[in-house]
Each structure stands twice: as structure tokens, then as C-alpha cells.
């Protein structure tokens, strides 16, 4: 697990917004490795005008074991710091494999902090679904 951060704040998509990457892989058999997710997220960030200021990585942890995902829990706590305005992930299943109500429980503090969620697969996350 690796977590890196920088200081600063950002605003809005395509406006130089500061973003962090969230990368998760539950097993070596998964089709999107951490490096593959990172590469695609960096391309996506560049294409959409995001400045990447950090990343949170959970390796070999199931998406439905959220309470064991140390990096995700730290991201959730850091959301209110003003360091970043957006969380970028490969897909919503990287954030959680829980049902929509439980997903909402885990993501609500991030949203309450004014931090946006966006994925390569689906773009901005406007509602909780899996």
C-alpha cells in the first residue's frame, strides 16, 4: 500500500482541479492491475485537466471488505482536508463491491466534504450504484 499527498486545493472539472487516484486490486487474477489502472487514470486526468496530487492504493483486498482497506479509509478521512477536489478511480467497483446502500455509507463523508468522484469507465459518479 502506498499513499502520497501534496498540498493545495482545486475546483471543477477541466479547470486544473487537484485530484487523487484510488487504485485497488483484489487479486493477481484481476484484469486491471494497479499499474494498468494507474496508467489509464493518468491519461484520463491529463485529458480532463486534472492535476494528480496523490494516490491511495489498496492491494489484495476485496472490494466488499471496506473496513480492511486502509488506504480507502485514509482517503475518506483526508477528503475534508482541502488537499484535493476529486477522487479518480478506474470504475465504481474499485471503490466498493457492496450494495448501493452500503456504498453510500462509505462514500457519503467524501461527498459531504465537497469532493467529487469520477471514473474512467463511467465519468462523474452522480449516484451510488454498483
mmCIF file of C-alpha atoms in Angstrom:
data_model
loop_
_atom_site.group_PDB
_atom_site.id
_atom_site.type_symbol
_atom_site.label_atom_id
_atom_site.label_comp_id
_atom_site.label_asym_id
_atom_site.label_seq_id
_atom_site.Cartn_x
_atom_site.Cartn_y
_atom_site.Cartn_z
ATOM 1 C CA UNK A 1 0.000 0.000 0.000
ATOM 2 C CA UNK A 2 1.332 3.448 -0.897
ATOM 3 C CA UNK A 3 -0.144 6.840 -0.204
ATOM 4 C CA UNK A 4 1.289 10.127 -1.411
ATOM 5 C CA UNK A 5 -0.087 13.631 -0.963
ATOM 6 C CA UNK A 6 0.624 17.253 -1.877
ATOM 7 C CA UNK A 7 -0.872 20.468 -0.520
ATOM 8 C CA UNK A 8 -3.350 22.717 -2.298
ATOM 9 C CA UNK A 9 -6.949 22.810 -3.436
ATOM 10 C CA UNK A 10 -8.689 22.848 -6.774
ATOM 11 C CA UNK A 11 -12.030 23.486 -8.305
ATOM 12 C CA UNK A 12 -14.108 21.973 -11.059
ATOM 13 C CA UNK A 13 -13.547 19.549 -13.906
ATOM 14 C CA UNK A 14 -11.276 20.788 -16.681
ATOM 15 C CA UNK A 15 -10.132 23.691 -14.525
ATOM 16 C CA UNK A 16 -6.840 22.361 -13.183
ATOM 17 C CA UNK A 17 -8.632 20.620 -10.337
ATOM 18 C CA UNK A 18 -6.442 18.729 -7.903
ATOM 19 C CA UNK A 19 -7.250 15.040 -7.851
ATOM 20 C CA UNK A 20 -6.101 11.894 -6.130
ATOM 21 C CA UNK A 21 -6.117 8.413 -7.602
ATOM 22 C CA UNK A 22 -7.716 5.486 -5.831
ATOM 23 C CA UNK A 23 -6.324 2.146 -7.008
ATOM 24 C CA UNK A 24 -7.489 -1.245 -5.787
ATOM 25 C CA UNK A 25 -6.920 -4.783 -6.925
ATOM 26 C CA UNK A 26 -8.272 -7.756 -5.033
ATOM 27 C CA UNK A 27 -6.124 -10.495 -6.607
ATOM 28 C CA UNK A 28 -3.432 -11.163 -9.177
ATOM 29 C CA UNK A 29 -6.118 -12.686 -11.428
ATOM 30 C CA UNK A 30 -7.937 -9.371 -11.777
ATOM 31 C CA UNK A 31 -7.940 -7.895 -15.274
ATOM 32 C CA UNK A 32 -6.854 -4.377 -14.259
ATOM 33 C CA UNK A 33 -3.588 -4.429 -12.330
ATOM 34 C CA UNK A 34 -2.546 -1.482 -10.176
ATOM 35 C CA UNK A 35 -0.024 -0.292 -12.818
ATOM 36 C CA UNK A 36 -2.636 -0.613 -15.598
ATOM 37 C CA UNK A 37 -5.203 1.330 -13.545
ATOM 38 C CA UNK A 38 -2.573 3.992 -12.754
ATOM 39 C CA UNK A 39 -1.612 4.405 -16.431
ATOM 40 C CA UNK A 40 -5.223 4.770 -17.567
ATOM 41 C CA UNK A 41 -6.067 7.140 -14.722
ATOM 42 C CA UNK A 42 -3.082 9.347 -15.536
ATOM 43 C CA UNK A 43 -4.176 9.534 -19.181
ATOM 44 C CA UNK A 44 -7.735 10.303 -18.110
ATOM 45 C CA UNK A 45 -6.559 13.005 -15.696
ATOM 46 C CA UNK A 46 -4.442 14.676 -18.365
ATOM 47 C CA UNK A 47 -7.275 14.508 -20.908
ATOM 48 C CA UNK A 48 -9.717 16.116 -18.440
ATOM 49 C CA UNK A 49 -7.391 18.732 -16.976
ATOM 50 C CA UNK A 50 -6.781 17.206 -13.540
ATOM 51 C CA UNK A 51 -3.572 17.691 -11.591
ATOM 52 C CA UNK A 52 -2.757 14.479 -9.718
ATOM 53 C CA UNK A 53 -1.599 15.371 -6.208
ATOM 54 C CA UNK A 54 -1.555 11.921 -4.623
ATOM 55 C CA UNK A 55 -2.725 8.365 -4.711
ATOM 56 C CA UNK A 56 -4.209 5.787 -2.395
ATOM 57 C CA UNK A 57 -3.539 2.109 -3.102
ATOM 58 C CA UNK A 58 -5.153 -0.993 -1.625
ATOM 59 C CA UNK A 59 -3.654 -4.223 -2.968
ATOM 60 C CA UNK A 60 -5.000 -7.741 -2.452
ATOM 61 C CA UNK A 61 -8.099 -6.556 -0.570
ATOM 62 C CA UNK A 62 -11.635 -7.438 -1.601
ATOM 63 C CA UNK A 63 -13.982 -4.650 -2.606
ATOM 64 C CA UNK A 64 -16.559 -5.810 -0.082
ATOM 65 C CA UNK A 65 -14.063 -5.699 2.823
ATOM 66 C CA UNK A 66 -14.082 -1.909 3.041
ATOM 67 C CA UNK A 67 -13.250 -1.822 6.749
ATOM 68 C CA UNK A 68 -9.923 -3.544 5.918
ATOM 69 C CA UNK A 69 -8.935 -1.147 3.125
ATOM 70 C CA UNK A 70 -6.536 1.128 4.982
ATOM 71 C CA UNK A 71 -5.805 3.418 2.023
ATOM 72 C CA UNK A 72 -9.500 3.910 1.221
ATOM 73 C CA UNK A 73 -10.272 4.703 4.859
ATOM 74 C CA UNK A 74 -7.425 7.240 4.861
ATOM 75 C CA UNK A 75 -8.768 8.784 1.637
ATOM 76 C CA UNK A 76 -12.177 9.060 3.272
ATOM 77 C CA UNK A 77 -10.631 10.821 6.270
ATOM 78 C CA UNK A 78 -8.446 13.097 4.106
ATOM 79 C CA UNK A 79 -11.372 14.210 1.925
ATOM 80 C CA UNK A 80 -12.105 17.111 4.264
ATOM 81 C CA UNK A 81 -8.512 18.397 4.252
ATOM 82 C CA UNK A 82 -8.886 20.578 1.156
ATOM 83 C CA UNK A 83 -5.902 18.866 -0.450
ATOM 84 C CA UNK A 84 -7.939 17.522 -3.364
ATOM 85 C CA UNK A 85 -11.268 18.207 -5.038
ATOM 86 C CA UNK A 86 -11.758 14.955 -6.958
ATOM 87 C CA UNK A 87 -11.148 11.234 -6.492
ATOM 88 C CA UNK A 88 -10.414 9.388 -9.720
ATOM 89 C CA UNK A 89 -10.853 5.605 -9.925
ATOM 90 C CA UNK A 90 -10.934 3.064 -12.751
ATOM 91 C CA UNK A 91 -14.591 2.140 -12.068
ATOM 92 C CA UNK A 92 -17.046 2.264 -9.162
ATOM 93 C CA UNK A 93 -16.214 -1.371 -8.425
ATOM 94 C CA UNK A 94 -12.738 -0.175 -7.377
ATOM 95 C CA UNK A 95 -14.425 1.951 -4.701
ATOM 96 C CA UNK A 96 -16.684 -0.833 -3.453
ATOM 97 C CA UNK A 97 -18.413 -4.053 -4.400
ATOM 98 C CA UNK A 98 -21.106 -3.517 -1.776
ATOM 99 C CA UNK A 99 -24.774 -2.918 -2.448
ATOM 100 C CA UNK A 100 -25.732 0.722 -3.205
ATOM 101 C CA UNK A 101 -26.842 1.491 0.377
ATOM 102 C CA UNK A 102 -23.559 0.335 1.876
ATOM 103 C CA UNK A 103 -21.618 2.059 -0.899
ATOM 104 C CA UNK A 104 -23.441 5.256 0.036
ATOM 105 C CA UNK A 105 -22.420 4.813 3.663
ATOM 106 C CA UNK A 106 -18.729 4.607 2.719
ATOM 107 C CA UNK A 107 -18.818 7.413 0.149
ATOM 108 C CA UNK A 108 -21.070 9.935 1.938
ATOM 109 C CA UNK A 109 -18.247 11.506 4.012
ATOM 110 C CA UNK A 110 -16.320 12.101 0.783
ATOM 111 C CA UNK A 111 -19.314 13.751 -0.834
ATOM 112 C CA UNK A 112 -20.096 15.735 2.340
ATOM 113 C CA UNK A 113 -16.569 17.173 2.126
ATOM 114 C CA UNK A 114 -17.404 18.504 -1.347
ATOM 115 C CA UNK A 115 -15.109 16.044 -3.113
ATOM 116 C CA UNK A 116 -16.247 14.710 -6.482
ATOM 117 C CA UNK A 117 -15.944 11.082 -7.583
ATOM 118 C CA UNK A 118 -15.108 10.253 -11.176
ATOM 119 C CA UNK A 119 -14.259 7.037 -13.014
ATOM 120 C CA UNK A 120 -12.576 6.222 -16.308
ATOM 121 C CA UNK A 121 -15.378 3.798 -17.178
ATOM 122 C CA UNK A 122 -18.392 5.947 -16.296
ATOM 123 C CA UNK A 123 -17.253 9.542 -15.835
ATOM 124 C CA UNK A 124 -18.633 11.564 -12.903
ATOM 125 C CA UNK A 125 -20.376 9.455 -10.259
ATOM 126 C CA UNK A 126 -23.701 11.218 -9.759
ATOM 127 C CA UNK A 127 -25.467 8.474 -7.823
ATOM 128 C CA UNK A 128 -24.452 5.367 -5.957
ATOM 129 C CA UNK A 129 -24.800 2.154 -7.923
ATOM 130 C CA UNK A 130 -22.760 -0.994 -8.435
#
